[in-house]
């Protein structure tokens, strides 16, 4: 019978077997049990044996871990498909220029990061030379999530390739002049190069998973074949502590995303010290990824270690590697050989005997430089294993030395994250180590020079030939203009323009109804991507289940419990809805992938992401900035919005501030519509602005309400005001010519309180109020700020809000279901006396009516506040305020 140990190469194959005959006997015994009692009995006995061994104190790896050695033995490495000497010279030039760029920038105090790329150089170079597909070939190419601190190395490679000039390198982190380079991957700042912003650590790995998943979504829905696209995410071992980094590992395994590879640079250091000072981060990550269902490839040791493992006939070396914590291993890389002999090999007699067989030079090579992540053949083998593995995503755990090749002043030092430059002498030492032909005369002006072998040099030709074979430059972002989407038929919008008659309808339902109709559009319907982090039924989206289907790569392998109902839970391989479960972060990552598909895949999609408003901007605001930086487009919908519309849920669900947070994002257009027809007008204009002939790189934030109200028909001529942010909805009728008058500005659900207050003011106090719908406090402010900027240029431009309210009699009182700061954004551009009401403070659990009374924003409170403003102007008696409070029981 064939020995199963020899069937496939494994980490055991690189270790010496001191008694092969005994090993064969154990294997034969296991084969006999399998034949006689079946595989289940054999597996049971193996598990019991492992359990007994652990109880007896035998040092065995846990089931989720392997030994602290490479997953791929040297003997099993595939042939290297390239010129290693040539690639070493290219990598040397890129190392040099990355360090030179950051050092030269330090003259201006802009700094930069050197050590990250120094440790990861071969991880990138091997990919660029052999694996990363460009966008000029078939399909969409690969998607690369570059570790942010490694950006100098990517710029250095682009310089060698002729894509970036020396002047641009010299303007690293100095962009105001127009020809600089952003500090990190920023598509909005350098849109022809960067695809994905990754420096907000943790968001890169999360987004990479959902990007790989969205690639499959496009394929399964027959929108685009992305089967040749692979997603590569380059991460730091310290970055994996971010909760977002590992939040979706199970999703990637569950959906068998073998189009995804994580490359974790395990240099054992985070920003200010060891990642796991007293533990071993590689083993921890291996167990975490294996437990989640990933294929794990460990690339830890360079070829120099092969001799040590072959000499380890007692397993002492493996035992020692399992027990040495990361911080101690970091120390070995900075101490002399005598220290290593004493503290590493002196731990037990078998190791001490092994060390006697090793020269000082061999020990120095192993402990100072020989890491799997620094050897192109090892990295190539890992990448080849990753792209050939089927049925699961792969993580490559590549061990490196942080600051590698930068000299003893940098390598493995805790402070190297803060070290932004090398001295001239250090550069000269680096030049000798890398073998670069840079003469001493090049340093005469006191500056480190950039290095380039020449545009027609063998190195540059090799680099460009490699990239041409792989489909063009990388990283790269599509810059060609996408064809505008045709505007949907007017019929879907008209349904909301005419109102709901006597039927009550929440604006949440109005939005869902509109999108459902738009998804039926023959031209653009398939491009809508509904995204919901669970509770689709809360938002009235269950009607989409049977018609659009919920996306699942497996389809529906079960009979749903509600199959006999009209709106049953239907999953499908070509389903349109992304129903993510309870993860706003995952849903937002979905949204980003869909919102940028126009650039990533050349396929424009229209995502809308609907969520409890409290759990959107507050919880995932960082991803909203990621979306803006990535130039994403689509509709973000905060449902059950405001502080008093879902008060039974208590404090956590009370959102009085998401519009404030949204207002800080320059790419976000924020609207708080009151009526269904306003929702229709805003969505229609959004489709024009984001997907029309003059498409803008913006996205929309709409807040909608699950409070059923009669929806009026759209008055004539209000479309411009809706889009710009303000229009007069209902003019007051004066009881007499000299009646006191004021202007009530309200947004969202607050307009209903304002309309009730309008009636009370007229009936009880003889006061005339005009009610205005403020659909967007944020857009009013944006327009006013643009007017202010125009004045600085000597141009006269009157803000829209000033124009709209020009000549309106009386003071202005603004009211919303938000904090007062939301409407107060526009106060300085309102010529009338200004005051506001809002829901400042913490939320509480109560009825809507009681909560609005508590915050002082209900109709009666508006009346009292209106009288107070008029009393200040002497237009009503001061006693009217006290009388009103008593009458309404405030």
CSV table of N, CA and C in Angstrom, one decimal, residues 691-793:
chain,number,residue,atom,x,y,z
A,691,UNK,N,-24.8,59.5,-12.8
A,691,UNK,CA,-24.7,58.6,-13.9
A,691,UNK,C,-25.1,59.2,-15.3
A,692,UNK,N,-25.3,60.5,-15.3
A,692,UNK,CA,-25.6,61.1,-16.6
A,692,UNK,C,-24.4,61.5,-17.4
A,693,UNK,N,-24.6,62.3,-18.4
A,693,UNK,CA,-23.5,62.7,-19.3
A,693,UNK,C,-22.4,63.4,-18.6
A,694,UNK,N,-22.7,64.2,-17.6
A,694,UNK,CA,-21.7,65.0,-16.9
A,694,UNK,C,-21.5,64.4,-15.5
A,695,UNK,N,-21.3,63.1,-15.4
A,695,UNK,CA,-21.3,62.4,-14.1
A,695,UNK,C,-20.3,63.0,-13.1
A,696,UNK,N,-20.8,63.1,-11.9
A,696,UNK,CA,-19.9,63.6,-10.8
A,696,UNK,C,-19.6,62.5,-9.8
A,697,UNK,N,-18.4,62.6,-9.2
A,697,UNK,CA,-18.0,61.6,-8.2
A,697,UNK,C,-18.5,62.0,-6.9
A,698,UNK,N,-19.8,61.8,-6.7
A,698,UNK,CA,-20.5,62.1,-5.4
A,698,UNK,C,-21.4,60.9,-5.1
A,699,UNK,N,-21.9,60.9,-3.9
A,699,UNK,CA,-22.9,59.9,-3.5
A,699,UNK,C,-24.0,60.7,-2.6
A,700,UNK,N,-25.1,60.0,-2.5
A,700,UNK,CA,-26.3,60.7,-1.8
A,700,UNK,C,-26.5,60.0,-0.5
A,701,UNK,N,-26.8,60.8,0.5
A,701,UNK,CA,-27.4,60.3,1.8
A,701,UNK,C,-28.8,60.9,2.0
A,702,UNK,N,-29.7,59.9,2.0
A,702,UNK,CA,-31.1,60.3,2.2
A,702,UNK,C,-31.6,59.7,3.6
A,703,UNK,N,-32.3,60.5,4.3
A,703,UNK,CA,-33.0,60.0,5.5
A,703,UNK,C,-34.5,59.9,5.2
A,704,UNK,N,-35.0,58.7,5.5
A,704,UNK,CA,-36.4,58.5,5.3
A,704,UNK,C,-37.0,57.9,6.6
A,705,UNK,N,-38.4,58.0,6.7
A,705,UNK,CA,-39.0,57.7,8.0
A,705,UNK,C,-40.1,56.6,7.8
A,706,UNK,N,-40.2,55.8,8.9
A,706,UNK,CA,-41.2,54.7,8.8
A,706,UNK,C,-42.5,55.1,9.5
A,707,UNK,N,-42.7,56.4,9.6
A,707,UNK,CA,-44.0,56.9,10.2
A,707,UNK,C,-45.0,57.2,9.1
A,708,UNK,N,-46.1,56.4,9.1
A,708,UNK,CA,-47.0,56.6,8.0
A,708,UNK,C,-47.7,58.0,8.1
A,709,UNK,N,-47.8,58.7,7.0
A,709,UNK,CA,-48.4,60.0,6.9
A,709,UNK,C,-49.1,60.1,5.5
A,710,UNK,N,-50.1,60.9,5.4
A,710,UNK,CA,-50.7,61.2,4.1
A,710,UNK,C,-49.6,61.9,3.2
A,711,UNK,N,-49.5,61.4,2.0
A,711,UNK,CA,-48.5,62.0,1.1
A,711,UNK,C,-49.2,62.9,0.1
A,712,UNK,N,-48.9,64.2,0.2
A,712,UNK,CA,-49.6,65.2,-0.8
A,712,UNK,C,-49.0,65.0,-2.2
A,713,UNK,N,-49.8,65.5,-3.1
A,713,UNK,CA,-49.3,65.6,-4.5
A,713,UNK,C,-48.3,66.7,-4.6
A,714,UNK,N,-47.4,66.6,-5.6
A,714,UNK,CA,-46.3,67.6,-5.7
A,714,UNK,C,-46.9,68.9,-6.3
A,715,UNK,N,-46.7,70.0,-5.6
A,715,UNK,CA,-47.1,71.3,-6.1
A,715,UNK,C,-46.3,71.6,-7.4
A,716,UNK,N,-46.7,72.5,-8.2
A,716,UNK,CA,-46.1,72.9,-9.4
A,716,UNK,C,-44.8,73.8,-9.1
A,717,UNK,N,-43.8,73.5,-9.9
A,717,UNK,CA,-42.6,74.4,-9.8
A,717,UNK,C,-41.7,74.3,-8.6
A,718,UNK,N,-41.8,73.2,-7.9
A,718,UNK,CA,-40.9,73.1,-6.7
A,718,UNK,C,-39.7,72.2,-6.9
A,719,UNK,N,-39.5,71.7,-8.1
A,719,UNK,CA,-38.4,70.7,-8.3
A,719,UNK,C,-37.0,71.4,-8.0
A,720,UNK,N,-36.8,72.6,-8.5
A,720,UNK,CA,-35.5,73.3,-8.2
A,720,UNK,C,-35.3,73.5,-6.7
A,721,UNK,N,-36.3,73.9,-6.0
A,721,UNK,CA,-36.2,74.1,-4.6
A,721,UNK,C,-35.9,72.8,-3.9
A,722,UNK,N,-36.5,71.7,-4.3
A,722,UNK,CA,-36.3,70.4,-3.6
A,722,UNK,C,-34.8,70.0,-3.8
A,723,UNK,N,-34.3,70.2,-5.0
A,723,UNK,CA,-32.9,69.8,-5.3
A,723,UNK,C,-31.9,70.7,-4.5
A,724,UNK,N,-32.2,72.0,-4.5
A,724,UNK,CA,-31.3,73.0,-3.9
A,724,UNK,C,-31.4,73.0,-2.4
A,725,UNK,N,-32.6,72.5,-1.9
A,725,UNK,CA,-32.6,72.4,-0.4
A,725,UNK,C,-33.7,73.1,0.3
A,726,UNK,N,-34.5,74.0,-0.4
A,726,UNK,CA,-35.5,74.7,0.3
A,726,UNK,C,-36.6,75.3,-0.7
A,727,UNK,N,-37.9,75.2,-0.3
A,727,UNK,CA,-38.9,75.8,-1.0
A,727,UNK,C,-40.1,76.0,-0.1
A,728,UNK,N,-41.0,77.0,-0.4
A,728,UNK,CA,-42.1,77.3,0.4
A,728,UNK,C,-43.2,76.2,0.1
A,729,UNK,N,-43.6,75.4,1.1
A,729,UNK,CA,-44.6,74.4,0.9
A,729,UNK,C,-46.0,74.9,1.0
A,730,UNK,N,-46.2,75.7,2.1
A,730,UNK,CA,-47.6,76.2,2.3
A,730,UNK,C,-47.5,77.6,2.9
A,731,UNK,N,-48.0,78.5,2.2
A,731,UNK,CA,-48.1,79.9,2.6
A,731,UNK,C,-49.2,80.1,3.6
A,732,UNK,N,-49.0,80.9,4.6
A,732,UNK,CA,-50.0,81.2,5.6
A,732,UNK,C,-51.0,82.2,5.1
A,733,UNK,N,-52.2,82.1,5.5
A,733,UNK,CA,-53.2,83.1,5.1
A,733,UNK,C,-53.5,84.0,6.3
A,734,UNK,N,-53.2,85.3,6.2
A,734,UNK,CA,-53.3,86.3,7.3
A,734,UNK,C,-54.8,86.5,7.6
A,735,UNK,N,-55.1,86.4,8.9
A,735,UNK,CA,-56.5,86.7,9.3
A,735,UNK,C,-56.8,88.2,9.1
A,736,UNK,N,-55.7,89.0,9.3
A,736,UNK,CA,-55.9,90.5,9.0
A,736,UNK,C,-54.6,91.0,8.5
A,737,UNK,N,-54.6,92.2,7.9
A,737,UNK,CA,-53.5,92.7,7.2
A,737,UNK,C,-52.2,92.8,8.1
A,738,UNK,N,-52.4,93.3,9.3
A,738,UNK,CA,-51.3,93.6,10.2
A,738,UNK,C,-51.0,92.4,11.1
A,739,UNK,N,-51.4,91.2,10.8
A,739,UNK,CA,-51.1,90.0,11.7
A,739,UNK,C,-49.6,89.8,11.8
A,740,UNK,N,-49.1,89.4,13.0
A,740,UNK,CA,-47.7,89.1,13.1
A,740,UNK,C,-47.4,87.9,12.2
A,741,UNK,N,-46.2,87.8,11.7
A,741,UNK,CA,-45.9,86.8,10.7
A,741,UNK,C,-44.5,86.2,11.0
A,742,UNK,N,-44.3,85.0,10.6
A,742,UNK,CA,-43.0,84.4,10.7
A,742,UNK,C,-42.8,83.2,9.7
A,743,UNK,N,-41.6,82.7,9.6
A,743,UNK,CA,-41.3,81.7,8.6
A,743,UNK,C,-40.9,80.4,9.4
A,744,UNK,N,-41.6,79.3,9.2
A,744,UNK,CA,-41.2,78.0,9.8
A,744,UNK,C,-40.5,77.2,8.7
A,745,UNK,N,-39.2,76.8,9.0
A,745,UNK,CA,-38.5,75.9,8.1
A,745,UNK,C,-38.4,74.5,8.8
A,746,UNK,N,-38.8,73.5,8.1
A,746,UNK,CA,-38.8,72.2,8.7
A,746,UNK,C,-38.3,71.2,7.7
A,747,UNK,N,-37.7,70.1,8.2
A,747,UNK,CA,-37.2,69.0,7.3
A,747,UNK,C,-37.7,67.7,7.8
A,748,UNK,N,-37.8,66.8,6.8
A,748,UNK,CA,-38.2,65.4,7.2
A,748,UNK,C,-39.6,65.4,7.9
A,749,UNK,N,-39.7,64.5,8.8
A,749,UNK,CA,-41.0,64.3,9.5
A,749,UNK,C,-41.4,65.6,10.3
A,750,UNK,N,-40.5,66.5,10.6
A,750,UNK,CA,-40.8,67.7,11.4
A,750,UNK,C,-41.8,68.6,10.6
A,751,UNK,N,-41.9,68.4,9.3
A,751,UNK,CA,-42.8,69.3,8.6
A,751,UNK,C,-44.2,69.1,9.0
A,752,UNK,N,-44.6,67.9,9.5
A,752,UNK,CA,-45.9,67.7,10.0
A,752,UNK,C,-46.2,68.4,11.3
A,753,UNK,N,-45.2,68.5,12.1
A,753,UNK,CA,-45.4,69.3,13.3
A,753,UNK,C,-45.5,70.8,13.0
A,754,UNK,N,-44.7,71.2,12.0
A,754,UNK,CA,-44.8,72.6,11.6
A,754,UNK,C,-46.1,73.0,11.0
A,755,UNK,N,-46.7,72.1,10.2
A,755,UNK,CA,-48.0,72.4,9.6
A,755,UNK,C,-49.1,72.4,10.7
A,756,UNK,N,-49.0,71.5,11.7
A,756,UNK,CA,-50.0,71.6,12.8
A,756,UNK,C,-49.8,72.9,13.6
A,757,UNK,N,-48.5,73.3,13.8
A,757,UNK,CA,-48.2,74.6,14.5
A,757,UNK,C,-48.7,75.7,13.7
A,758,UNK,N,-48.7,75.7,12.4
A,758,UNK,CA,-49.2,76.8,11.5
A,758,UNK,C,-50.7,77.0,11.8
A,759,UNK,N,-51.4,75.9,11.9
A,759,UNK,CA,-52.9,76.0,12.2
A,759,UNK,C,-53.1,76.5,13.6
A,760,UNK,N,-52.3,76.1,14.6
A,760,UNK,CA,-52.5,76.5,16.0
A,760,UNK,C,-52.2,78.0,16.1
A,761,UNK,N,-51.1,78.4,15.4
A,761,UNK,CA,-50.8,79.9,15.5
A,761,UNK,C,-51.9,80.7,14.9
A,762,UNK,N,-52.4,80.3,13.8
A,762,UNK,CA,-53.5,81.1,13.2
A,762,UNK,C,-54.8,81.1,14.0
A,763,UNK,N,-55.2,79.9,14.5
A,763,UNK,CA,-56.5,79.8,15.2
A,763,UNK,C,-56.4,80.3,16.6
A,764,UNK,N,-55.3,80.1,17.4
A,764,UNK,CA,-55.3,80.5,18.8
A,764,UNK,C,-54.6,81.8,19.0
A,765,UNK,N,-53.8,82.3,18.1
A,765,UNK,CA,-53.0,83.5,18.4
A,765,UNK,C,-53.0,84.6,17.3
A,766,UNK,N,-53.7,84.3,16.2
A,766,UNK,CA,-53.8,85.3,15.1
A,766,UNK,C,-52.4,85.5,14.5
A,767,UNK,N,-51.6,84.6,14.5
A,767,UNK,CA,-50.2,84.7,13.9
A,767,UNK,C,-50.2,83.9,12.6
A,768,UNK,N,-49.6,84.5,11.6
A,768,UNK,CA,-49.5,83.9,10.3
A,768,UNK,C,-48.1,83.3,10.1
A,769,UNK,N,-48.0,82.0,9.7
A,769,UNK,CA,-46.8,81.4,9.5
A,769,UNK,C,-46.7,80.7,8.1
A,770,UNK,N,-45.6,81.0,7.4
A,770,UNK,CA,-45.4,80.3,6.2
A,770,UNK,C,-44.5,79.0,6.5
A,771,UNK,N,-44.9,77.9,5.9
A,771,UNK,CA,-44.1,76.6,6.2
A,771,UNK,C,-43.3,76.3,5.0
A,772,UNK,N,-42.0,76.1,5.2
A,772,UNK,CA,-41.0,75.8,4.2
A,772,UNK,C,-40.5,74.4,4.4
A,773,UNK,N,-40.3,73.7,3.3
A,773,UNK,CA,-39.7,72.3,3.4
A,773,UNK,C,-38.2,72.5,3.1
A,774,UNK,N,-37.4,72.2,4.1
A,774,UNK,CA,-36.0,72.3,4.0
A,774,UNK,C,-35.4,70.9,3.7
A,775,UNK,N,-35.4,70.6,2.4
A,775,UNK,CA,-35.0,69.2,2.0
A,775,UNK,C,-33.5,68.9,2.3
A,776,UNK,N,-32.7,69.9,2.4
A,776,UNK,CA,-31.3,69.7,2.6
A,776,UNK,C,-30.6,70.9,3.2
A,777,UNK,N,-30.4,70.8,4.5
A,777,UNK,CA,-29.6,71.8,5.2
A,777,UNK,C,-28.2,71.8,4.7
A,778,UNK,N,-27.7,70.7,4.4
A,778,UNK,CA,-26.3,70.5,3.9
A,778,UNK,C,-26.1,71.2,2.6
A,779,UNK,N,-27.0,70.9,1.6
A,779,UNK,CA,-26.8,71.5,0.3
A,779,UNK,C,-27.0,73.0,0.3
A,780,UNK,N,-27.9,73.5,1.2
A,780,UNK,CA,-28.0,75.0,1.4
A,780,UNK,C,-26.6,75.6,1.9
A,781,UNK,N,-26.0,74.9,2.8
A,781,UNK,CA,-24.7,75.4,3.3
A,781,UNK,C,-23.7,75.3,2.3
A,782,UNK,N,-23.6,74.2,1.5
A,782,UNK,CA,-22.6,74.0,0.5
A,782,UNK,C,-22.7,75.1,-0.6
A,783,UNK,N,-23.9,75.5,-1.0
A,783,UNK,CA,-24.1,76.6,-1.9
A,783,UNK,C,-23.7,77.9,-1.3
A,784,UNK,N,-24.0,78.1,0.0
A,784,UNK,CA,-23.6,79.4,0.6
A,784,UNK,C,-22.1,79.5,0.7
A,785,UNK,N,-21.4,78.4,1.0
A,785,UNK,CA,-20.0,78.4,1.1
A,785,UNK,C,-19.3,78.7,-0.2
A,786,UNK,N,-19.9,78.2,-1.3
A,786,UNK,CA,-19.4,78.5,-2.6
A,786,UNK,C,-19.6,80.0,-2.9
A,787,UNK,N,-20.7,80.6,-2.5
A,787,UNK,CA,-20.9,82.0,-2.6
A,787,UNK,C,-19.9,82.8,-1.9
A,788,UNK,N,-19.5,82.4,-0.7
A,788,UNK,CA,-18.5,83.0,0.1
A,788,UNK,C,-17.1,83.0,-0.6
A,789,UNK,N,-16.8,81.8,-1.2
A,789,UNK,CA,-15.6,81.7,-1.9
A,789,UNK,C,-15.5,82.6,-3.1
A,790,UNK,N,-16.7,82.7,-3.8
A,790,UNK,CA,-16.8,83.6,-5.0
A,790,UNK,C,-16.5,85.0,-4.6
A,791,UNK,N,-17.0,85.5,-3.4
A,791,UNK,CA,-16.7,86.8,-2.9
A,791,UNK,C,-15.2,87.1,-2.8
A,792,UNK,N,-14.5,86.1,-2.3
A,792,UNK,CA,-13.1,86.2,-2.2
A,792,UNK,C,-12.3,86.4,-3.5
A,793,UNK,N,-13.0,85.9,-4.6
A,793,UNK,CA,-12.4,86.1,-5.9
A,793,UNK,C,-12.9,87.4,-6.5
